[in-house]
């Protein structure tokens, strides 16, 4: 079972339009990597609990045939009196109980995994240890530095690995363990009887303490494997940097490699006149990189984007259809539609940026949102202050005229750029 019903509030703005398991890494949803990994180990019957933006997951994965799996869904929510679908998650354990009561999916040993992490766990070995110890529940843990204990739920065990207690994000000086829960669990069927019906119930905060209290055979496994968790939007930037640097061996860069550390998608145009690109960099299909641009990796540029002349993109992730304005610098950012987030997690809306560093590449209006807001503000001031109105109006018209000329030049430059020999080579590939 893949847990996918959460709203992903800590990963906003990425989850304003996407459920958390659909956040892309190297152009693929996180959950797709999980499905592929499960199928690799022969696990082909997969249930997914869904709620927030559930149709995005269901439409993408369908019945699972193209992944070699059989995928089913359990929706958590209801339709209100106005006919609107209202998502209402029932907790991770509550989602398990709902599935079990519907059709007995948990009648066999079942792996339960959070849908927001990249892993390469040896599932066969984990199942072997689970059965060898006679566990009713196993939790997969990973050693983390003690100074990072405040980022994780920590698992306290005895010498044999039997779970004694939990600490939720303790301060380093208070941490009784360095084993962090990875959100990967193995359950035997009888454990489902402990979960109450029809109420919200959580695995970590409610079910697991109940197992300890009732002295159910509950063991933690310390495993050495790659586990990259996307807990918040800062993690997403860090994960993208790690993956682009090749730190996850089973994840490969899409597109065609045209130079050392540089990959491109189909129909991408790069004007190399004065342009510098240092990998690892991926430039998606249908992108335009104008002359004099600088791109420093690790950087991901989504399809349909435009990197304008003189701009710099440094160690950043640009979602699809991002236009970086001329002479602008985007450094260590995640840009997702109308929002950008720094590596420290500071979020800004495009309307808050006076210099209009980026915009939607599909937006060909000559006056940008920020310059239009400036013009509107000047008109209001004119009404309020007649004495200064004429001067402000003239200044506003001059500013709009200049912005319009810049926008028209930027908007028309890509289609008319000369195609040099290297660009032709890329097109041929």
Tab-separated table of C-alpha atoms in Angstrom, residues 13-377:
chain	number	residue	atom	x	y	z
A	13	UNK	CA	3.739	25.957	-3.327
A	14	UNK	CA	4.640	22.732	-5.173
A	15	UNK	CA	1.426	21.139	-3.908
A	16	UNK	CA	-0.949	23.981	-4.789
A	17	UNK	CA	-1.784	22.122	-8.000
A	18	UNK	CA	-0.222	18.691	-7.397
A	19	UNK	CA	-0.661	16.060	-4.671
A	20	UNK	CA	2.642	15.392	-2.950
A	21	UNK	CA	3.303	11.953	-4.559
A	22	UNK	CA	3.068	13.634	-7.981
A	23	UNK	CA	5.931	16.083	-7.345
A	24	UNK	CA	8.417	15.476	-10.175
A	25	UNK	CA	12.027	14.390	-9.811
A	26	UNK	CA	13.902	14.231	-13.136
A	27	UNK	CA	10.543	14.704	-14.824
A	28	UNK	CA	8.826	11.737	-13.146
A	29	UNK	CA	6.475	11.730	-10.145
A	30	UNK	CA	8.034	10.486	-6.913
A	31	UNK	CA	5.343	7.808	-6.695
A	32	UNK	CA	6.306	6.407	-10.097
A	33	UNK	CA	9.766	5.553	-8.784
A	34	UNK	CA	8.112	3.743	-5.860
A	35	UNK	CA	5.815	1.734	-8.136
A	36	UNK	CA	8.756	0.740	-10.324
A	37	UNK	CA	10.741	-0.324	-7.263
A	38	UNK	CA	7.882	-2.446	-5.918
A	39	UNK	CA	7.402	-4.163	-9.290
A	40	UNK	CA	11.141	-4.849	-9.429
A	41	UNK	CA	10.723	-6.969	-6.274
A	42	UNK	CA	7.647	-8.775	-7.573
A	43	UNK	CA	5.079	-6.673	-5.678
A	44	UNK	CA	2.431	-6.009	-8.327
A	45	UNK	CA	-0.803	-5.632	-6.317
A	46	UNK	CA	-0.741	-2.049	-5.045
A	47	UNK	CA	-3.463	-0.137	-3.218
A	48	UNK	CA	-3.205	3.645	-2.894
A	49	UNK	CA	-5.231	5.754	-0.475
A	50	UNK	CA	-6.009	9.120	-2.056
A	51	UNK	CA	-7.817	12.296	-1.047
A	52	UNK	CA	-6.412	15.733	-1.934
A	53	UNK	CA	-6.334	16.226	-5.744
A	54	UNK	CA	-6.911	12.479	-6.036
A	55	UNK	CA	-7.760	12.553	-9.746
A	56	UNK	CA	-4.223	13.712	-10.606
A	57	UNK	CA	-2.878	10.428	-9.205
A	58	UNK	CA	-5.649	8.252	-10.624
A	59	UNK	CA	-5.448	9.793	-14.120
A	60	UNK	CA	-1.670	9.372	-14.285
A	61	UNK	CA	-1.337	5.814	-12.968
A	62	UNK	CA	-4.662	4.405	-14.134
A	63	UNK	CA	-5.028	0.691	-13.451
A	64	UNK	CA	-1.244	0.262	-13.478
A	65	UNK	CA	-0.856	-1.821	-16.653
A	66	UNK	CA	1.924	0.274	-18.164
A	67	UNK	CA	3.950	-0.180	-14.981
A	68	UNK	CA	3.473	-3.932	-14.859
A	69	UNK	CA	1.265	-3.611	-11.788
A	70	UNK	CA	-2.358	-3.746	-10.727
A	71	UNK	CA	-3.217	-0.518	-8.923
A	72	UNK	CA	-6.372	0.197	-6.927
A	73	UNK	CA	-7.517	3.351	-5.150
A	74	UNK	CA	-9.329	4.134	-1.910
A	75	UNK	CA	-10.765	7.656	-1.873
A	76	UNK	CA	-11.055	9.448	1.455
A	77	UNK	CA	-13.644	12.231	1.407
A	78	UNK	CA	-17.258	12.927	0.470
A	79	UNK	CA	-19.548	14.964	-1.791
A	80	UNK	CA	-21.252	17.899	-0.049
A	81	UNK	CA	-24.772	19.228	-0.612
A	82	UNK	CA	-23.531	21.519	-3.393
A	83	UNK	CA	-22.199	18.522	-5.285
A	84	UNK	CA	-18.561	19.409	-4.585
A	85	UNK	CA	-16.004	16.695	-3.841
A	86	UNK	CA	-14.477	17.388	-0.429
A	87	UNK	CA	-11.226	15.576	0.451
A	88	UNK	CA	-11.030	14.375	4.042
A	89	UNK	CA	-8.173	12.038	4.910
A	90	UNK	CA	-8.797	9.546	7.723
A	91	UNK	CA	-5.196	9.136	8.861
A	92	UNK	CA	-2.612	6.632	7.671
A	93	UNK	CA	-3.890	3.762	9.842
A	94	UNK	CA	-7.493	4.802	9.219
A	95	UNK	CA	-6.808	4.520	5.497
A	96	UNK	CA	-5.514	0.983	5.998
A	97	UNK	CA	-8.638	0.012	7.952
A	98	UNK	CA	-10.921	1.470	5.290
A	99	UNK	CA	-9.205	-0.608	2.596
A	100	UNK	CA	-9.323	-3.762	4.696
A	101	UNK	CA	-13.034	-3.408	5.404
A	102	UNK	CA	-13.751	-2.891	1.710
A	103	UNK	CA	-12.138	-6.036	0.394
A	104	UNK	CA	-9.631	-7.709	2.717
A	105	UNK	CA	-6.498	-6.399	0.994
A	106	UNK	CA	-4.451	-6.851	4.188
A	107	UNK	CA	-5.256	-10.558	4.522
A	108	UNK	CA	-1.599	-11.276	3.683
A	109	UNK	CA	1.718	-9.768	4.796
A	110	UNK	CA	1.649	-6.236	3.408
A	111	UNK	CA	4.268	-3.560	2.829
A	112	UNK	CA	3.066	-0.023	3.600
A	113	UNK	CA	5.134	2.883	2.310
A	114	UNK	CA	4.826	6.671	2.278
A	115	UNK	CA	4.419	8.085	-1.209
A	116	UNK	CA	6.837	11.015	-0.841
A	117	UNK	CA	10.324	9.480	-0.691
A	118	UNK	CA	12.896	7.984	-3.040
A	119	UNK	CA	14.269	4.622	-1.893
A	120	UNK	CA	16.342	1.665	-3.062
A	121	UNK	CA	15.527	-0.654	-0.141
A	122	UNK	CA	16.226	-4.375	-0.515
A	123	UNK	CA	12.623	-5.420	0.082
A	124	UNK	CA	13.374	-9.140	-0.108
A	125	UNK	CA	15.921	-8.877	2.703
A	126	UNK	CA	13.547	-6.760	4.819
A	127	UNK	CA	10.757	-9.349	4.470
A	128	UNK	CA	13.178	-12.150	5.387
A	129	UNK	CA	14.180	-10.413	8.633
A	130	UNK	CA	10.546	-9.633	9.439
A	131	UNK	CA	9.582	-13.292	9.217
A	132	UNK	CA	12.733	-14.561	10.919
A	133	UNK	CA	11.988	-12.509	14.046
A	134	UNK	CA	8.326	-13.477	14.066
A	135	UNK	CA	7.324	-9.815	13.929
A	136	UNK	CA	3.716	-8.743	13.583
A	137	UNK	CA	4.913	-5.300	12.553
A	138	UNK	CA	8.305	-4.137	11.351
A	139	UNK	CA	9.444	-0.560	10.886
A	140	UNK	CA	12.382	0.218	8.607
A	141	UNK	CA	14.809	2.706	10.127
A	142	UNK	CA	17.944	4.453	8.974
A	143	UNK	CA	20.783	5.886	11.021
A	144	UNK	CA	20.972	9.689	10.972
A	145	UNK	CA	23.426	12.067	12.681
A	146	UNK	CA	22.272	12.952	16.180
A	147	UNK	CA	22.320	16.660	15.351
A	148	UNK	CA	19.598	15.993	12.768
A	149	UNK	CA	17.283	14.113	15.134
A	150	UNK	CA	14.954	17.116	15.343
A	151	UNK	CA	14.023	16.517	11.688
A	152	UNK	CA	12.728	12.973	12.190
A	153	UNK	CA	10.638	10.625	14.249
A	154	UNK	CA	13.175	8.571	16.241
A	155	UNK	CA	12.691	4.907	17.190
A	156	UNK	CA	13.993	3.571	20.513
A	157	UNK	CA	14.646	-0.194	20.704
A	158	UNK	CA	16.257	-2.821	22.898
A	159	UNK	CA	19.371	-4.740	21.834
A	160	UNK	CA	17.284	-7.205	19.831
A	161	UNK	CA	15.557	-4.458	17.879
A	162	UNK	CA	12.214	-4.672	19.678
A	163	UNK	CA	10.533	-1.264	19.717
A	164	UNK	CA	10.266	0.319	23.168
A	165	UNK	CA	9.156	3.877	22.419
A	166	UNK	CA	9.157	6.767	19.968
A	167	UNK	CA	10.366	10.336	20.036
A	168	UNK	CA	8.850	12.798	17.585
A	169	UNK	CA	11.575	15.186	16.361
A	170	UNK	CA	13.493	15.434	19.656
A	171	UNK	CA	16.218	17.983	20.267
A	172	UNK	CA	19.687	16.438	19.718
A	173	UNK	CA	20.462	16.529	23.449
A	174	UNK	CA	17.195	14.728	24.213
A	175	UNK	CA	17.386	12.066	21.486
A	176	UNK	CA	17.469	8.548	22.905
A	177	UNK	CA	18.257	7.005	19.518
A	178	UNK	CA	19.795	7.773	16.136
A	179	UNK	CA	17.431	5.444	14.243
A	180	UNK	CA	14.958	7.474	12.195
A	181	UNK	CA	11.659	6.108	10.942
A	182	UNK	CA	11.576	6.048	7.131
A	183	UNK	CA	7.827	5.617	6.751
A	184	UNK	CA	8.243	2.046	5.489
A	185	UNK	CA	6.366	-0.659	7.406
A	186	UNK	CA	5.542	-4.371	7.166
A	187	UNK	CA	2.223	-5.519	8.653
A	188	UNK	CA	0.680	-8.889	9.419
A	189	UNK	CA	-3.131	-9.142	8.993
A	190	UNK	CA	-4.098	-9.432	12.668
A	191	UNK	CA	-2.706	-5.975	13.455
A	192	UNK	CA	-5.556	-4.414	11.460
A	193	UNK	CA	-7.952	-5.567	14.196
A	194	UNK	CA	-6.415	-2.977	16.538
A	195	UNK	CA	-7.407	-0.073	14.297
A	196	UNK	CA	-10.856	1.383	15.105
A	197	UNK	CA	-13.380	1.764	12.282
A	198	UNK	CA	-14.731	5.014	10.944
A	199	UNK	CA	-12.386	7.380	12.783
A	200	UNK	CA	-9.187	9.205	11.931
A	201	UNK	CA	-6.259	7.111	13.161
A	202	UNK	CA	-2.527	7.586	12.611
A	203	UNK	CA	0.154	4.916	12.290
A	204	UNK	CA	2.988	6.714	14.078
A	205	UNK	CA	1.237	8.611	16.838
A	206	UNK	CA	-1.600	6.183	17.658
A	207	UNK	CA	-1.177	2.664	16.286
A	208	UNK	CA	2.487	2.193	17.162
A	209	UNK	CA	2.190	3.271	20.822
A	210	UNK	CA	-0.767	0.884	21.063
A	211	UNK	CA	1.418	-1.969	19.765
A	212	UNK	CA	4.058	-1.225	22.413
A	213	UNK	CA	1.422	-1.025	25.142
A	214	UNK	CA	-0.070	-4.392	24.174
A	215	UNK	CA	3.409	-5.936	23.788
A	216	UNK	CA	2.756	-7.005	20.210
A	217	UNK	CA	5.941	-8.355	18.502
A	218	UNK	CA	7.045	-5.051	16.983
A	219	UNK	CA	10.587	-4.715	15.644
A	220	UNK	CA	12.727	-2.057	14.012
A	221	UNK	CA	15.128	-2.955	11.231
A	222	UNK	CA	18.273	-0.864	10.811
A	223	UNK	CA	18.899	-0.820	7.086
A	224	UNK	CA	21.618	0.744	4.973
A	225	UNK	CA	19.968	2.091	1.848
A	226	UNK	CA	19.313	5.332	0.023
A	227	UNK	CA	16.312	7.105	1.461
A	228	UNK	CA	15.644	10.636	0.280
A	229	UNK	CA	12.628	12.137	1.997
A	230	UNK	CA	10.812	15.197	0.645
A	231	UNK	CA	9.546	16.482	3.972
A	232	UNK	CA	9.360	20.149	3.024
A	233	UNK	CA	10.108	22.480	0.136
A	234	UNK	CA	13.721	22.955	1.322
A	235	UNK	CA	14.162	19.196	1.055
A	236	UNK	CA	12.901	19.316	-2.530
A	237	UNK	CA	15.719	21.654	-3.550
A	238	UNK	CA	18.289	19.447	-1.773
A	239	UNK	CA	16.852	16.232	-3.247
A	240	UNK	CA	16.952	17.694	-6.747
A	241	UNK	CA	20.583	18.678	-6.283
A	242	UNK	CA	21.484	15.168	-5.060
A	243	UNK	CA	19.672	13.400	-7.877
A	244	UNK	CA	21.092	15.666	-10.584
A	245	UNK	CA	24.550	14.948	-9.153
A	246	UNK	CA	23.926	11.223	-9.730
A	247	UNK	CA	23.746	10.201	-6.066
A	248	UNK	CA	20.861	7.778	-6.734
A	249	UNK	CA	22.317	5.095	-8.997
A	250	UNK	CA	18.970	3.754	-10.244
A	251	UNK	CA	17.803	7.169	-11.451
A	252	UNK	CA	18.940	8.252	-14.903
A	253	UNK	CA	18.758	11.601	-16.653
A	254	UNK	CA	16.199	11.782	-19.478
A	255	UNK	CA	16.858	13.285	-22.895
A	256	UNK	CA	19.963	13.183	-25.087
A	257	UNK	CA	23.439	13.964	-23.774
A	258	UNK	CA	25.026	16.561	-26.094
A	259	UNK	CA	28.101	17.351	-24.042
A	260	UNK	CA	29.740	16.438	-20.771
A	261	UNK	CA	27.036	16.869	-18.123
A	262	UNK	CA	24.478	18.445	-20.473
A	263	UNK	CA	21.223	16.739	-21.474
A	264	UNK	CA	18.455	18.161	-23.643
A	265	UNK	CA	14.951	17.172	-24.665
A	266	UNK	CA	13.471	17.244	-28.148
A	267	UNK	CA	13.351	20.417	-30.235
A	268	UNK	CA	15.428	22.465	-27.812
A	269	UNK	CA	17.281	25.493	-29.206
A	270	UNK	CA	20.525	26.774	-27.679
A	271	UNK	CA	22.326	29.815	-29.111
A	272	UNK	CA	25.904	29.180	-28.051
A	273	UNK	CA	27.133	32.695	-28.869
A	274	UNK	CA	28.496	33.828	-25.511
A	275	UNK	CA	26.508	31.144	-23.671
A	276	UNK	CA	28.015	29.119	-20.818
A	277	UNK	CA	26.516	25.843	-19.571
A	278	UNK	CA	28.237	23.856	-16.818
A	279	UNK	CA	26.681	20.518	-15.919
A	280	UNK	CA	24.963	18.635	-14.603
A	281	UNK	CA	22.144	20.398	-16.452
A	282	UNK	CA	18.931	19.173	-18.063
A	283	UNK	CA	17.101	21.450	-20.506
A	284	UNK	CA	13.643	20.153	-21.359
A	285	UNK	CA	11.941	19.792	-24.719
A	286	UNK	CA	10.877	22.916	-26.574
A	287	UNK	CA	13.126	25.188	-24.508
A	288	UNK	CA	14.986	28.218	-25.855
A	289	UNK	CA	18.331	29.370	-24.463
A	290	UNK	CA	19.296	32.744	-25.899
A	291	UNK	CA	22.809	34.034	-26.593
A	292	UNK	CA	24.849	35.232	-23.632
A	293	UNK	CA	23.020	33.073	-21.079
A	294	UNK	CA	24.700	31.262	-18.204
A	295	UNK	CA	23.422	27.993	-16.702
A	296	UNK	CA	25.334	26.393	-13.830
A	297	UNK	CA	24.397	22.962	-12.538
A	298	UNK	CA	23.020	21.067	-10.869
A	299	UNK	CA	20.064	22.663	-12.662
A	300	UNK	CA	16.791	21.359	-14.088
A	301	UNK	CA	14.885	23.425	-16.643
A	302	UNK	CA	11.385	22.158	-17.414
A	303	UNK	CA	9.962	21.888	-20.915
A	304	UNK	CA	8.772	24.952	-22.781
A	305	UNK	CA	10.983	27.324	-20.786
A	306	UNK	CA	12.880	30.344	-22.097
A	307	UNK	CA	16.232	31.536	-20.779
A	308	UNK	CA	16.621	35.073	-22.086
A	309	UNK	CA	19.845	36.794	-23.150
A	310	UNK	CA	22.209	37.763	-20.354
A	311	UNK	CA	20.327	35.832	-17.662
A	312	UNK	CA	21.895	33.419	-15.182
A	313	UNK	CA	20.383	30.242	-13.749
A	314	UNK	CA	22.507	28.736	-10.981
A	315	UNK	CA	21.803	25.476	-9.111
A	316	UNK	CA	18.072	25.828	-9.516
A	317	UNK	CA	14.952	23.893	-10.493
A	318	UNK	CA	12.636	25.621	-12.965
A	319	UNK	CA	9.273	23.978	-13.548
A	320	UNK	CA	7.823	23.883	-17.056
A	321	UNK	CA	7.094	27.100	-18.989
A	322	UNK	CA	9.351	29.352	-16.942
A	323	UNK	CA	10.684	32.461	-18.677
A	324	UNK	CA	13.774	33.978	-17.041
A	325	UNK	CA	13.889	37.653	-17.992
A	326	UNK	CA	16.923	39.263	-19.688
A	327	UNK	CA	19.832	40.096	-17.350
A	328	UNK	CA	18.100	38.350	-14.421
A	329	UNK	CA	19.774	35.962	-11.972
A	330	UNK	CA	18.018	32.919	-10.494
A	331	UNK	CA	20.326	31.318	-7.929
A	332	UNK	CA	19.538	28.302	-5.736
A	333	UNK	CA	15.796	28.594	-6.293
A	334	UNK	CA	12.831	26.385	-7.042
A	335	UNK	CA	10.542	28.215	-9.476
A	336	UNK	CA	7.057	26.752	-9.750
A	337	UNK	CA	4.664	28.751	-11.894
A	338	UNK	CA	3.897	32.014	-10.034
A	339	UNK	CA	6.097	31.218	-7.037
A	340	UNK	CA	9.772	30.899	-6.273
A	341	UNK	CA	11.294	29.371	-3.142
A	342	UNK	CA	14.880	29.824	-1.965
A	343	UNK	CA	16.971	26.928	-0.671
A	344	UNK	CA	16.229	28.262	2.847
A	345	UNK	CA	12.492	27.907	2.225
A	346	UNK	CA	11.596	31.589	1.723
A	347	UNK	CA	8.650	31.813	-0.695
A	348	UNK	CA	7.721	34.746	-2.921
A	349	UNK	CA	4.937	35.341	-5.437
A	350	UNK	CA	5.848	36.796	-8.814
A	351	UNK	CA	3.846	39.935	-7.971
A	352	UNK	CA	6.232	40.633	-5.075
A	353	UNK	CA	9.240	40.889	-7.382
A	354	UNK	CA	9.617	44.447	-8.664
A	355	UNK	CA	12.199	43.470	-11.286
A	356	UNK	CA	10.000	40.767	-12.808
A	357	UNK	CA	12.810	38.192	-12.845
A	358	UNK	CA	10.563	35.470	-14.182
A	359	UNK	CA	7.134	34.937	-15.667
A	360	UNK	CA	5.126	32.324	-17.577
A	361	UNK	CA	6.875	31.609	-20.874
A	362	UNK	CA	3.451	31.289	-22.518
A	363	UNK	CA	2.545	34.850	-21.514
A	364	UNK	CA	3.303	37.038	-24.538
A	365	UNK	CA	1.715	40.231	-23.221
A	366	UNK	CA	4.068	43.150	-23.694
A	367	UNK	CA	3.246	44.658	-20.283
A	368	UNK	CA	4.126	42.349	-17.396
A	369	UNK	CA	2.160	42.012	-14.194
A	370	UNK	CA	4.587	44.100	-12.145
A	371	UNK	CA	4.774	46.970	-14.631
A	372	UNK	CA	0.984	46.930	-15.060
A	373	UNK	CA	0.573	47.129	-11.277
A	374	UNK	CA	2.941	50.091	-11.257
A	375	UNK	CA	0.907	51.814	-13.963
A	376	UNK	CA	-2.375	51.180	-12.160
A	377	UNK	CA	-0.921	52.566	-8.959
